[in-house]
Coordinates of N, CA, C and O and ligand atoms in Angstrom, one line a residue:
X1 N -138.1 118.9 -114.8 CA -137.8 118.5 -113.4 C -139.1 117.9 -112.8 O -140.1 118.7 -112.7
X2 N -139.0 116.6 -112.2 CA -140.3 116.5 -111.3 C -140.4 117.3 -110.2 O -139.5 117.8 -109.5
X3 N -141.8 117.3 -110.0 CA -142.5 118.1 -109.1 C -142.8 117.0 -107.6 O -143.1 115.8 -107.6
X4 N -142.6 117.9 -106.4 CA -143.0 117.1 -105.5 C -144.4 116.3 -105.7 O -144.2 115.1 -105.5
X5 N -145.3 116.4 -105.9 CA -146.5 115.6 -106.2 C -146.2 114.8 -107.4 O -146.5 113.6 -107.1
X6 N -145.8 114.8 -108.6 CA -145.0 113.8 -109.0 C -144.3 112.6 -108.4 O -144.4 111.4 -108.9
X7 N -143.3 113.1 -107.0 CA -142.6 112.0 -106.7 C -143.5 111.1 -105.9 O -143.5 109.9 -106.0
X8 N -144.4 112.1 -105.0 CA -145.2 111.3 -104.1 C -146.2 110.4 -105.2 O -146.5 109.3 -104.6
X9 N -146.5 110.4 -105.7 CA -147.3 109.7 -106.8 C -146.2 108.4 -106.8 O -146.3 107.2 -106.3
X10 N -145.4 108.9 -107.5 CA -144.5 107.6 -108.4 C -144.3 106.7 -106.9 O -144.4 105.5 -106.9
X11 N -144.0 107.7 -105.1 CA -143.6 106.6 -104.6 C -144.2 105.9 -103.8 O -143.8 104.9 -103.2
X12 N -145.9 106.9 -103.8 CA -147.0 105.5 -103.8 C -147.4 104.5 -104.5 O -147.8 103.4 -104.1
X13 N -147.3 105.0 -106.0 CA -147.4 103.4 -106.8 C -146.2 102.3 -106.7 O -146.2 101.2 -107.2
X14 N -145.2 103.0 -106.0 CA -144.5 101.7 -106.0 C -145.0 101.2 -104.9 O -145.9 100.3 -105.0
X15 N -144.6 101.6 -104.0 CA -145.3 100.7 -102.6 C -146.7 100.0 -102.8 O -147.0 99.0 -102.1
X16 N -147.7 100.5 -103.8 CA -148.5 99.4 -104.2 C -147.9 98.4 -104.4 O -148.0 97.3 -103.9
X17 N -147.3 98.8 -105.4 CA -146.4 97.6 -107.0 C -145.9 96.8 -105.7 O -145.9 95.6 -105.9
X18 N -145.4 97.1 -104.5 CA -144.5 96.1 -103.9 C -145.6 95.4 -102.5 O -145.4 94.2 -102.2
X19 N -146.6 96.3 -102.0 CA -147.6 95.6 -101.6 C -148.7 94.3 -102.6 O -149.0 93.2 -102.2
X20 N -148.9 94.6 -103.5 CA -149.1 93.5 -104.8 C -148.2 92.5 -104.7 O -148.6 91.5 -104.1
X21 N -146.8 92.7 -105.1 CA -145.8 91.5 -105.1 C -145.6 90.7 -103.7 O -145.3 89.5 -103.6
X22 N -145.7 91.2 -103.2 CA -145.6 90.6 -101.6 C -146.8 89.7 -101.3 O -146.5 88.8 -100.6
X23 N -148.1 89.8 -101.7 CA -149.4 89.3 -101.5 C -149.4 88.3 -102.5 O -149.9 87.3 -102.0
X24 N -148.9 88.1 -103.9 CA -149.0 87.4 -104.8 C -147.8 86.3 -104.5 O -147.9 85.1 -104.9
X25 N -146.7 86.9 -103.8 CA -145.2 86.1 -103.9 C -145.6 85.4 -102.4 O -144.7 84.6 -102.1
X26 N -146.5 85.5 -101.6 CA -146.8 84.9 -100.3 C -148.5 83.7 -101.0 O -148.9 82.7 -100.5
X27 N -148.9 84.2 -101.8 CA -150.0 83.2 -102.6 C -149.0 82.1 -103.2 O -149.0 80.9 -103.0
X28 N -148.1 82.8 -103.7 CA -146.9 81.6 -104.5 C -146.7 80.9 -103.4 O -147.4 79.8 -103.4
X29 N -145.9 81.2 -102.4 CA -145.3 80.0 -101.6 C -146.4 79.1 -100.5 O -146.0 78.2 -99.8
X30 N -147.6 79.6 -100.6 CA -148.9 78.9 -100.2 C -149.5 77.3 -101.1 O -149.9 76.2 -100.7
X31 N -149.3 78.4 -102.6 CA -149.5 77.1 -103.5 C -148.4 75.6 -103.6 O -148.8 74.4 -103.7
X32 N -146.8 76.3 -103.5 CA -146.2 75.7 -103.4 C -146.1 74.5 -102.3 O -145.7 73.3 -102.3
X33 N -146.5 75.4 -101.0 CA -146.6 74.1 -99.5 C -148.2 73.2 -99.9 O -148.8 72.4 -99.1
X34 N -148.6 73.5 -101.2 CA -150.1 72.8 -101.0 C -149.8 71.5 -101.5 O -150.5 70.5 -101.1
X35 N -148.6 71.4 -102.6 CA -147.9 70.1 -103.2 C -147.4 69.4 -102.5 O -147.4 68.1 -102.6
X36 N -146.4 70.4 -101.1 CA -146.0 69.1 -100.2 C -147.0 68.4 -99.5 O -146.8 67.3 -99.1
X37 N -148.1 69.0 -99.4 CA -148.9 68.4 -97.8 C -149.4 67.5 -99.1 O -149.3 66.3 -99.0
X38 N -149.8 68.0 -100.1 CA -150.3 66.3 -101.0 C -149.4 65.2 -101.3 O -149.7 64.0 -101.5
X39 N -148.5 65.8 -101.4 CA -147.2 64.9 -101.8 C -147.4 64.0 -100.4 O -147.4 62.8 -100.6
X40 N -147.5 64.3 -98.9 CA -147.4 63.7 -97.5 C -148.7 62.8 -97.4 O -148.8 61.7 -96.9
X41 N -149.8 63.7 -98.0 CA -150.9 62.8 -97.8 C -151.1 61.8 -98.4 O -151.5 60.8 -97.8
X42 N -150.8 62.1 -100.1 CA -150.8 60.7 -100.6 C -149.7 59.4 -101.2 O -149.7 58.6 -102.1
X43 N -148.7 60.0 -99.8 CA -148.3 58.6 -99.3 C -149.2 57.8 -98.8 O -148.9 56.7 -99.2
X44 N -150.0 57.7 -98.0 CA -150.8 57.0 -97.2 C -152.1 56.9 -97.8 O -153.2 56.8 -97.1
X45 N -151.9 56.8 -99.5 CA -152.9 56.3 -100.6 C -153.4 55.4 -100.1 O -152.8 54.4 -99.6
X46 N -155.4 55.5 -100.1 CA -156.2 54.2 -99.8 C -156.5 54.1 -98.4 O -157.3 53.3 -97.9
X47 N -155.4 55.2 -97.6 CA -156.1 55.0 -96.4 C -156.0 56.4 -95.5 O -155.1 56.7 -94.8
X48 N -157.7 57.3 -96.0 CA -157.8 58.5 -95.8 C -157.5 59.0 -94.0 O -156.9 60.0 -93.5
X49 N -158.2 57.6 -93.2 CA -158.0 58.6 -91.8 C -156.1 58.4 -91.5 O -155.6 59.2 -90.8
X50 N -155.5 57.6 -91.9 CA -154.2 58.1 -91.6 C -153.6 59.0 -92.0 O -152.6 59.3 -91.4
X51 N -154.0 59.7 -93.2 CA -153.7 61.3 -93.9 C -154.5 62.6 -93.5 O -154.6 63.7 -94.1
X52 N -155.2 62.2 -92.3 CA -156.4 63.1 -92.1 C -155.5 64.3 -92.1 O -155.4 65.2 -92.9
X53 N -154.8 64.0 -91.0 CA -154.2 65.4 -90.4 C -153.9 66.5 -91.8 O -154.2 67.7 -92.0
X54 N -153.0 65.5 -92.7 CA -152.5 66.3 -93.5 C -153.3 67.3 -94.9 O -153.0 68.4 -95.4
X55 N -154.4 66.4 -95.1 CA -156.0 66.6 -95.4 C -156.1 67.9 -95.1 O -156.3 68.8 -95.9
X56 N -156.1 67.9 -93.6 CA -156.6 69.1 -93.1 C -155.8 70.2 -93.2 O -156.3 71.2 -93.7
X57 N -154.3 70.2 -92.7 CA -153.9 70.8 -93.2 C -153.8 71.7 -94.9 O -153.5 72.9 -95.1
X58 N -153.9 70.8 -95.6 CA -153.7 70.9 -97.4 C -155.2 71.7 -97.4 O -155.1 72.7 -98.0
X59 N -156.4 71.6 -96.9 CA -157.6 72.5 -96.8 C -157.8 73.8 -96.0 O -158.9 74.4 -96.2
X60 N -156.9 74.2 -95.0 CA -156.2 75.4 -94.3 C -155.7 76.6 -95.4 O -155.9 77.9 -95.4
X61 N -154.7 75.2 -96.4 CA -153.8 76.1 -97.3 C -154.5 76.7 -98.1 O -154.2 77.8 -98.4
X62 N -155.7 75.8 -98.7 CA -156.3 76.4 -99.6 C -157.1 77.6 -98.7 O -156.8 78.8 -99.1
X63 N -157.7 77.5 -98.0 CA -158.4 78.9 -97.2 C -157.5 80.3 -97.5 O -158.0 81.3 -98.0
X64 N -155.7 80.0 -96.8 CA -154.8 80.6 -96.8 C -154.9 81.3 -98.1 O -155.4 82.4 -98.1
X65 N -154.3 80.6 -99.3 CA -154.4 80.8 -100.6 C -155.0 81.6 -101.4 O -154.6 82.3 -102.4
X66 N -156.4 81.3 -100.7 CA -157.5 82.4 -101.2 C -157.6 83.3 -100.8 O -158.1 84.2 -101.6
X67 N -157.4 83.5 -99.5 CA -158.0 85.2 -98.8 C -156.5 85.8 -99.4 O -156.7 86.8 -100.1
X68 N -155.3 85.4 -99.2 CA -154.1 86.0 -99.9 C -153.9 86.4 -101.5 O -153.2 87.3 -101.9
X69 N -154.8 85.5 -102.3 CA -155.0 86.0 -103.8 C -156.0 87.5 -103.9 O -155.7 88.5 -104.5
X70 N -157.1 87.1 -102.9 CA -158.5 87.9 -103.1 C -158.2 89.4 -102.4 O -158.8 90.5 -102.6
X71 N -156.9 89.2 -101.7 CA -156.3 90.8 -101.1 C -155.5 91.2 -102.1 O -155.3 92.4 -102.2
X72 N -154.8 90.3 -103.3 CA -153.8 91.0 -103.9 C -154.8 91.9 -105.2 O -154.5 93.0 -105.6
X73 N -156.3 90.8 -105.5 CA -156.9 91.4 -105.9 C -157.7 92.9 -105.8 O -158.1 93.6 -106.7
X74 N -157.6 93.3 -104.4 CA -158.6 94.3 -103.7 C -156.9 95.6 -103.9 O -156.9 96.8 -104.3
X75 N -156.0 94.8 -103.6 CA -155.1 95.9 -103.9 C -154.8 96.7 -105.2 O -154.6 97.9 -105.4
X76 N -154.7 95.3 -106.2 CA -154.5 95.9 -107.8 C -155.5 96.5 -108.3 O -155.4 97.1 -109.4
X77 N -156.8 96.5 -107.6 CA -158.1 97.2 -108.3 C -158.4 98.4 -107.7 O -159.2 99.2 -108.1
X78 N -157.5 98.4 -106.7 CA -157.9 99.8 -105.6 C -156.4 100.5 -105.9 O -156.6 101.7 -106.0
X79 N -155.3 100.1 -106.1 CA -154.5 101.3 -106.5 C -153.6 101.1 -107.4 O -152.7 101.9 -107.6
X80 N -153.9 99.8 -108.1 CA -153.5 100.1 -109.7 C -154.1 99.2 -111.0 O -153.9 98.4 -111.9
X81 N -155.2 100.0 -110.4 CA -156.2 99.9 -111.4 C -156.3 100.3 -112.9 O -157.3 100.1 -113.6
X82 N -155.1 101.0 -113.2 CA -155.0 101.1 -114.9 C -154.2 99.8 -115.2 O -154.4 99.4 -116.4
X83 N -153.5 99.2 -114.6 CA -153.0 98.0 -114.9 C -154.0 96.4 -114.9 O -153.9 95.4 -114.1
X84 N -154.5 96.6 -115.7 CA -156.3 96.0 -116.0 C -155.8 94.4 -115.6 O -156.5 93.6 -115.1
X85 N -154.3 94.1 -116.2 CA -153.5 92.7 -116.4 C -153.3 92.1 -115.4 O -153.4 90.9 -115.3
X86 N -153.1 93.3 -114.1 CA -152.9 92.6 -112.8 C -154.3 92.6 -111.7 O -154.2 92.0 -110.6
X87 N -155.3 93.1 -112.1 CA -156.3 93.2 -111.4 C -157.3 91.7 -112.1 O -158.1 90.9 -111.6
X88 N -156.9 91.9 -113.3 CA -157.6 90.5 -114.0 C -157.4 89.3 -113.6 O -158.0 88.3 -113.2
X89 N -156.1 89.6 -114.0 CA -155.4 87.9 -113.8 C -155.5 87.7 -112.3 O -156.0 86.6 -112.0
X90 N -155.2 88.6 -111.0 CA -155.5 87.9 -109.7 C -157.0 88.1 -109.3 O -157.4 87.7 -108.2
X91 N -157.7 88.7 -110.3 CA -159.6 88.0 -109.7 C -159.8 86.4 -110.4 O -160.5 85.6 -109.8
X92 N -159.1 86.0 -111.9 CA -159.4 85.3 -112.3 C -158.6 83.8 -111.1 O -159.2 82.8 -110.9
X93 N -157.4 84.2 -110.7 CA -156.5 83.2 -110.0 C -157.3 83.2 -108.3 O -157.1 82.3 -107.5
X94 N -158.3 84.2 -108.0 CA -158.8 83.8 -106.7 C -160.3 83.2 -107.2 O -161.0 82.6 -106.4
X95 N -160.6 83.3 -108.3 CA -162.1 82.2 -109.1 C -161.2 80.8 -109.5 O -161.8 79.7 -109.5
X96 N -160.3 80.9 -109.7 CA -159.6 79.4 -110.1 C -159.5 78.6 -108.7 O -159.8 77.4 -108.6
X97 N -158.8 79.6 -107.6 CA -158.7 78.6 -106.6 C -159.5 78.2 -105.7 O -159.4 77.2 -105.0
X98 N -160.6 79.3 -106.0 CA -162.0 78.5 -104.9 C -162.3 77.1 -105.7 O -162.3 76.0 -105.2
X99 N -162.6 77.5 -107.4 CA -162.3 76.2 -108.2 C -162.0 74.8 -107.6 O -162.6 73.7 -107.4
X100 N -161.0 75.5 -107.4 CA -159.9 74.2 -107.1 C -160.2 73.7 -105.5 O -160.4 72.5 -105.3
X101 N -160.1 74.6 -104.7 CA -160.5 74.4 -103.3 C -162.4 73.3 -103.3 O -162.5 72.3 -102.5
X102 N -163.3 73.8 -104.1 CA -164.6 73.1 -104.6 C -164.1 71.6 -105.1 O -164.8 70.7 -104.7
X103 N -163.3 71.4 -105.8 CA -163.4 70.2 -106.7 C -162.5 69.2 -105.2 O -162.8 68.1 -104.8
X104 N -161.6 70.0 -104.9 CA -160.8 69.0 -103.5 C -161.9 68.3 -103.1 O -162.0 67.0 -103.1
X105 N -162.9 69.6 -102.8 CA -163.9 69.5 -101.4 C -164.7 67.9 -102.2 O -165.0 66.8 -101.6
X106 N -164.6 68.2 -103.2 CA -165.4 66.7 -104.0 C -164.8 65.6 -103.6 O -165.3 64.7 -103.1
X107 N -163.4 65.6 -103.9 CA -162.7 64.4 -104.1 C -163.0 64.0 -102.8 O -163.5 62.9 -102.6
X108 N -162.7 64.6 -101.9 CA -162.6 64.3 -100.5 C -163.9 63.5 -99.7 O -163.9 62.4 -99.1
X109 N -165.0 64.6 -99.8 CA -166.2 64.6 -99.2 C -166.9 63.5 -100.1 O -167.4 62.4 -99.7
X110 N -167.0 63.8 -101.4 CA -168.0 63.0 -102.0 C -167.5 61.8 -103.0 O -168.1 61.3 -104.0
X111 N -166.5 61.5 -102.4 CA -165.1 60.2 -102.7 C -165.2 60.2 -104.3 O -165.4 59.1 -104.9
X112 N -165.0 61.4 -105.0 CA -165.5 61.6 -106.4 C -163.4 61.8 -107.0 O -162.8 62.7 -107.5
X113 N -163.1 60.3 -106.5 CA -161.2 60.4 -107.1 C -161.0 60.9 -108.2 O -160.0 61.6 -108.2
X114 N -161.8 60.9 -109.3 CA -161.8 61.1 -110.8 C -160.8 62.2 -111.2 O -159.8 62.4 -111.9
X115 N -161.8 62.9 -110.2 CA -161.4 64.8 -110.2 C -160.0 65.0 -109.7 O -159.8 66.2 -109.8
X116 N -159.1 64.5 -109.1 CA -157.4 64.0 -108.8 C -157.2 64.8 -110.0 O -156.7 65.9 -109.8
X117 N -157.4 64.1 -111.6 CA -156.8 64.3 -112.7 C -157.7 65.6 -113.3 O -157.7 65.7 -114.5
X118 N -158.3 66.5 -112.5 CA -158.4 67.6 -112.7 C -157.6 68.7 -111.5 O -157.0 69.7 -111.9
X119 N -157.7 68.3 -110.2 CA -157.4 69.0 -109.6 C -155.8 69.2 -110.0 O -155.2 70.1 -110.5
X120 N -155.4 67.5 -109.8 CA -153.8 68.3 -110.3 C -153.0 69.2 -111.4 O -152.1 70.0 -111.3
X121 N -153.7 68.9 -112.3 CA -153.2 70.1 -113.3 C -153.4 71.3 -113.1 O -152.7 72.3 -113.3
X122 N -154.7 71.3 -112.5 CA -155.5 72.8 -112.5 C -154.2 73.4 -111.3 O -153.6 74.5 -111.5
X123 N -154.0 72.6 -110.1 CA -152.7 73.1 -109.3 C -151.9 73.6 -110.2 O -151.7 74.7 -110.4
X124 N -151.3 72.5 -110.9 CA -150.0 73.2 -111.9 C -150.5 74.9 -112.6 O -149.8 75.9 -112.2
X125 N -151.5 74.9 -113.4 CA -151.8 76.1 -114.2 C -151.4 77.1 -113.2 O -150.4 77.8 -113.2
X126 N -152.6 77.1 -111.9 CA -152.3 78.1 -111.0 C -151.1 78.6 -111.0 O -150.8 79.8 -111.3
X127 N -150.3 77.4 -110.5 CA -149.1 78.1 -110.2 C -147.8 78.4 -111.3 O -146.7 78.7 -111.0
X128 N -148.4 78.3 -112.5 CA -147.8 79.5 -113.8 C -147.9 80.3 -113.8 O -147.2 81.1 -114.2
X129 N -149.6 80.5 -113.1 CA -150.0 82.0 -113.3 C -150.0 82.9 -111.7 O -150.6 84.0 -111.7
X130 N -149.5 82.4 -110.7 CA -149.1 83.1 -109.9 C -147.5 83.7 -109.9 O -147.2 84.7 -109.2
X131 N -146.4 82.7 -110.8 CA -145.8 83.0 -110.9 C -145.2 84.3 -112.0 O -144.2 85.1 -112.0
X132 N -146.3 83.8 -113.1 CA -146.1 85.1 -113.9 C -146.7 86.2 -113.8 O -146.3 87.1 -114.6
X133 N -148.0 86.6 -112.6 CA -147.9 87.7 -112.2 C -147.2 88.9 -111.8 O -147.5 90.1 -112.0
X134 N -145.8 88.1 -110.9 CA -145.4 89.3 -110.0 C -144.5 89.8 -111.3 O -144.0 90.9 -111.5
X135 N -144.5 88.7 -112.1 CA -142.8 89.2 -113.1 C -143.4 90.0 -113.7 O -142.9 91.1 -113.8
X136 N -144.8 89.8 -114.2 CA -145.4 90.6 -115.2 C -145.2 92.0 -114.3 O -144.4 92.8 -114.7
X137 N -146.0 92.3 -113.1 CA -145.6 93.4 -112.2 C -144.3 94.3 -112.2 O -144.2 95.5 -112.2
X138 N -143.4 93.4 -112.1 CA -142.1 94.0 -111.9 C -141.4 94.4 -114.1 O -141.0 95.5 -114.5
X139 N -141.5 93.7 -114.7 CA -141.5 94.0 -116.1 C -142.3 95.4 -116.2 O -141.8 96.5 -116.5
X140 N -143.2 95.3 -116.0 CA -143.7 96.8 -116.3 C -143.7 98.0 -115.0 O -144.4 99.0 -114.9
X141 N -142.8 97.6 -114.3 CA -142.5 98.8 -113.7 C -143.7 99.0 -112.6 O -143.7 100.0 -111.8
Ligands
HEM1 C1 -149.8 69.8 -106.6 C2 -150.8 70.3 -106.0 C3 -151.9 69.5 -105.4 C4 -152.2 68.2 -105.3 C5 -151.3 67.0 -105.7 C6 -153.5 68.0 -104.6 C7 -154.1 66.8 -104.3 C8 -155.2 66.7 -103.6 C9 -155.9 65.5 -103.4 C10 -155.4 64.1 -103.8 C11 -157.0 65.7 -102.6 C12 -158.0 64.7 -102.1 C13 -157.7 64.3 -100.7 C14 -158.4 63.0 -100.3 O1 -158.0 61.9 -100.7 O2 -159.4 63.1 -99.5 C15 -157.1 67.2 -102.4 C16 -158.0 67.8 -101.7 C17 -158.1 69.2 -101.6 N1 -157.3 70.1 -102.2 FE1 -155.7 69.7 -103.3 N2 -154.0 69.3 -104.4 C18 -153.1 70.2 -104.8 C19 -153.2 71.6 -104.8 C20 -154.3 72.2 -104.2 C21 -154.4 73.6 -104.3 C22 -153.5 74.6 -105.0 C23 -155.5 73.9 -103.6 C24 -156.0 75.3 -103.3 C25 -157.1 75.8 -103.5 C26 -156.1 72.7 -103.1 C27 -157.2 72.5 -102.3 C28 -157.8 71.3 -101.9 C29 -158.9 71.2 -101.0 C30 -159.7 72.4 -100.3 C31 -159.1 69.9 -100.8 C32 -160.2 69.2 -99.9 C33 -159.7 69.1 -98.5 C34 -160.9 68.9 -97.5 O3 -162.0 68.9 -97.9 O4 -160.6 68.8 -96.3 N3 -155.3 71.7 -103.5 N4 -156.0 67.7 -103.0

């Protein structure tokens, strides 16, 4: 039979497990509004101050994005830290997205377009691996 300190255990690691998912599944739908505001901006290809606003916006998201990865990080390392998969993969996803957030900052600031056909993919990967985080979370219990 479990023991009361047994349950309280199992029903703090869940509430981690679900503080995690919630921080990762709120990174998810961050990443996901970062496609629309590009998808809005570049309609108005070739002509950056008419996309400013949205510019700005899509560089908000990334801010967003990151302090939201970099907590899910501080969470899986501070209370479920035997699960090495979830503490790895969201430090390595909040080094990808400053990544990603740096190379924007290029395209933008230092009219360096090239990097488009970096940034966008590197968007896609991210969001594989934000999305197979939480599953991986909830798969293992
Ligand atoms: C499908 C997804 C994405 C697309 C198509 C996309 C596309 C772009 C493009 C074309 C620019 C250059 C804007 C310009 O012409 O000046 C840009 C800038 C930028 N992107 Fe993305 N991006 C995507 C996802 C992301 C993600 C996930 C991040 C999160 C880190 C991000 C962060 C930035 C930042 C910080 C800038 C620079 C904005 C500024 O300096 O004000 N992007 N993006």
């Amino acid at each position: 039979m479990a023991s009361t300190a047994d349950t309280k255990r199992t029903d703090a690691g869940r509430a981690s497990s679900t503080l995690y998912s919630v921080l990762i599944g709120l990174t998810a739908l961050t990443l996901l509004l970062q496609g629309l505001w590009a998808g809005i901006f570049l309609e108005h290809d070739g002509a950056r101050d008419a996309a400013k606003n949205w510019i700005d916006v899509h560089a908000r998201g990334a801010d967003i994005a990151i302090a939201l990865a970099a907590a899910a990080t501080i969470v899986a390392f501070v209370k479920l830290r035997a699960r090495r998969v979830l503490w790895l993969g969201s430090l390595a996803l909040t080094i990808l997205l400053l990544l990603e957030a740096y190379l924007g900052g290029l395209i933008r600031d230092e009219g360096q377009d090239a990097l488009t056909a970096v940034h966008v993919p590197l968007a896609m990967a991210l969001i594989g691996l934000v999305v197979w985080l939480p599953l991986h979370a909830i798969r293992r219990g």
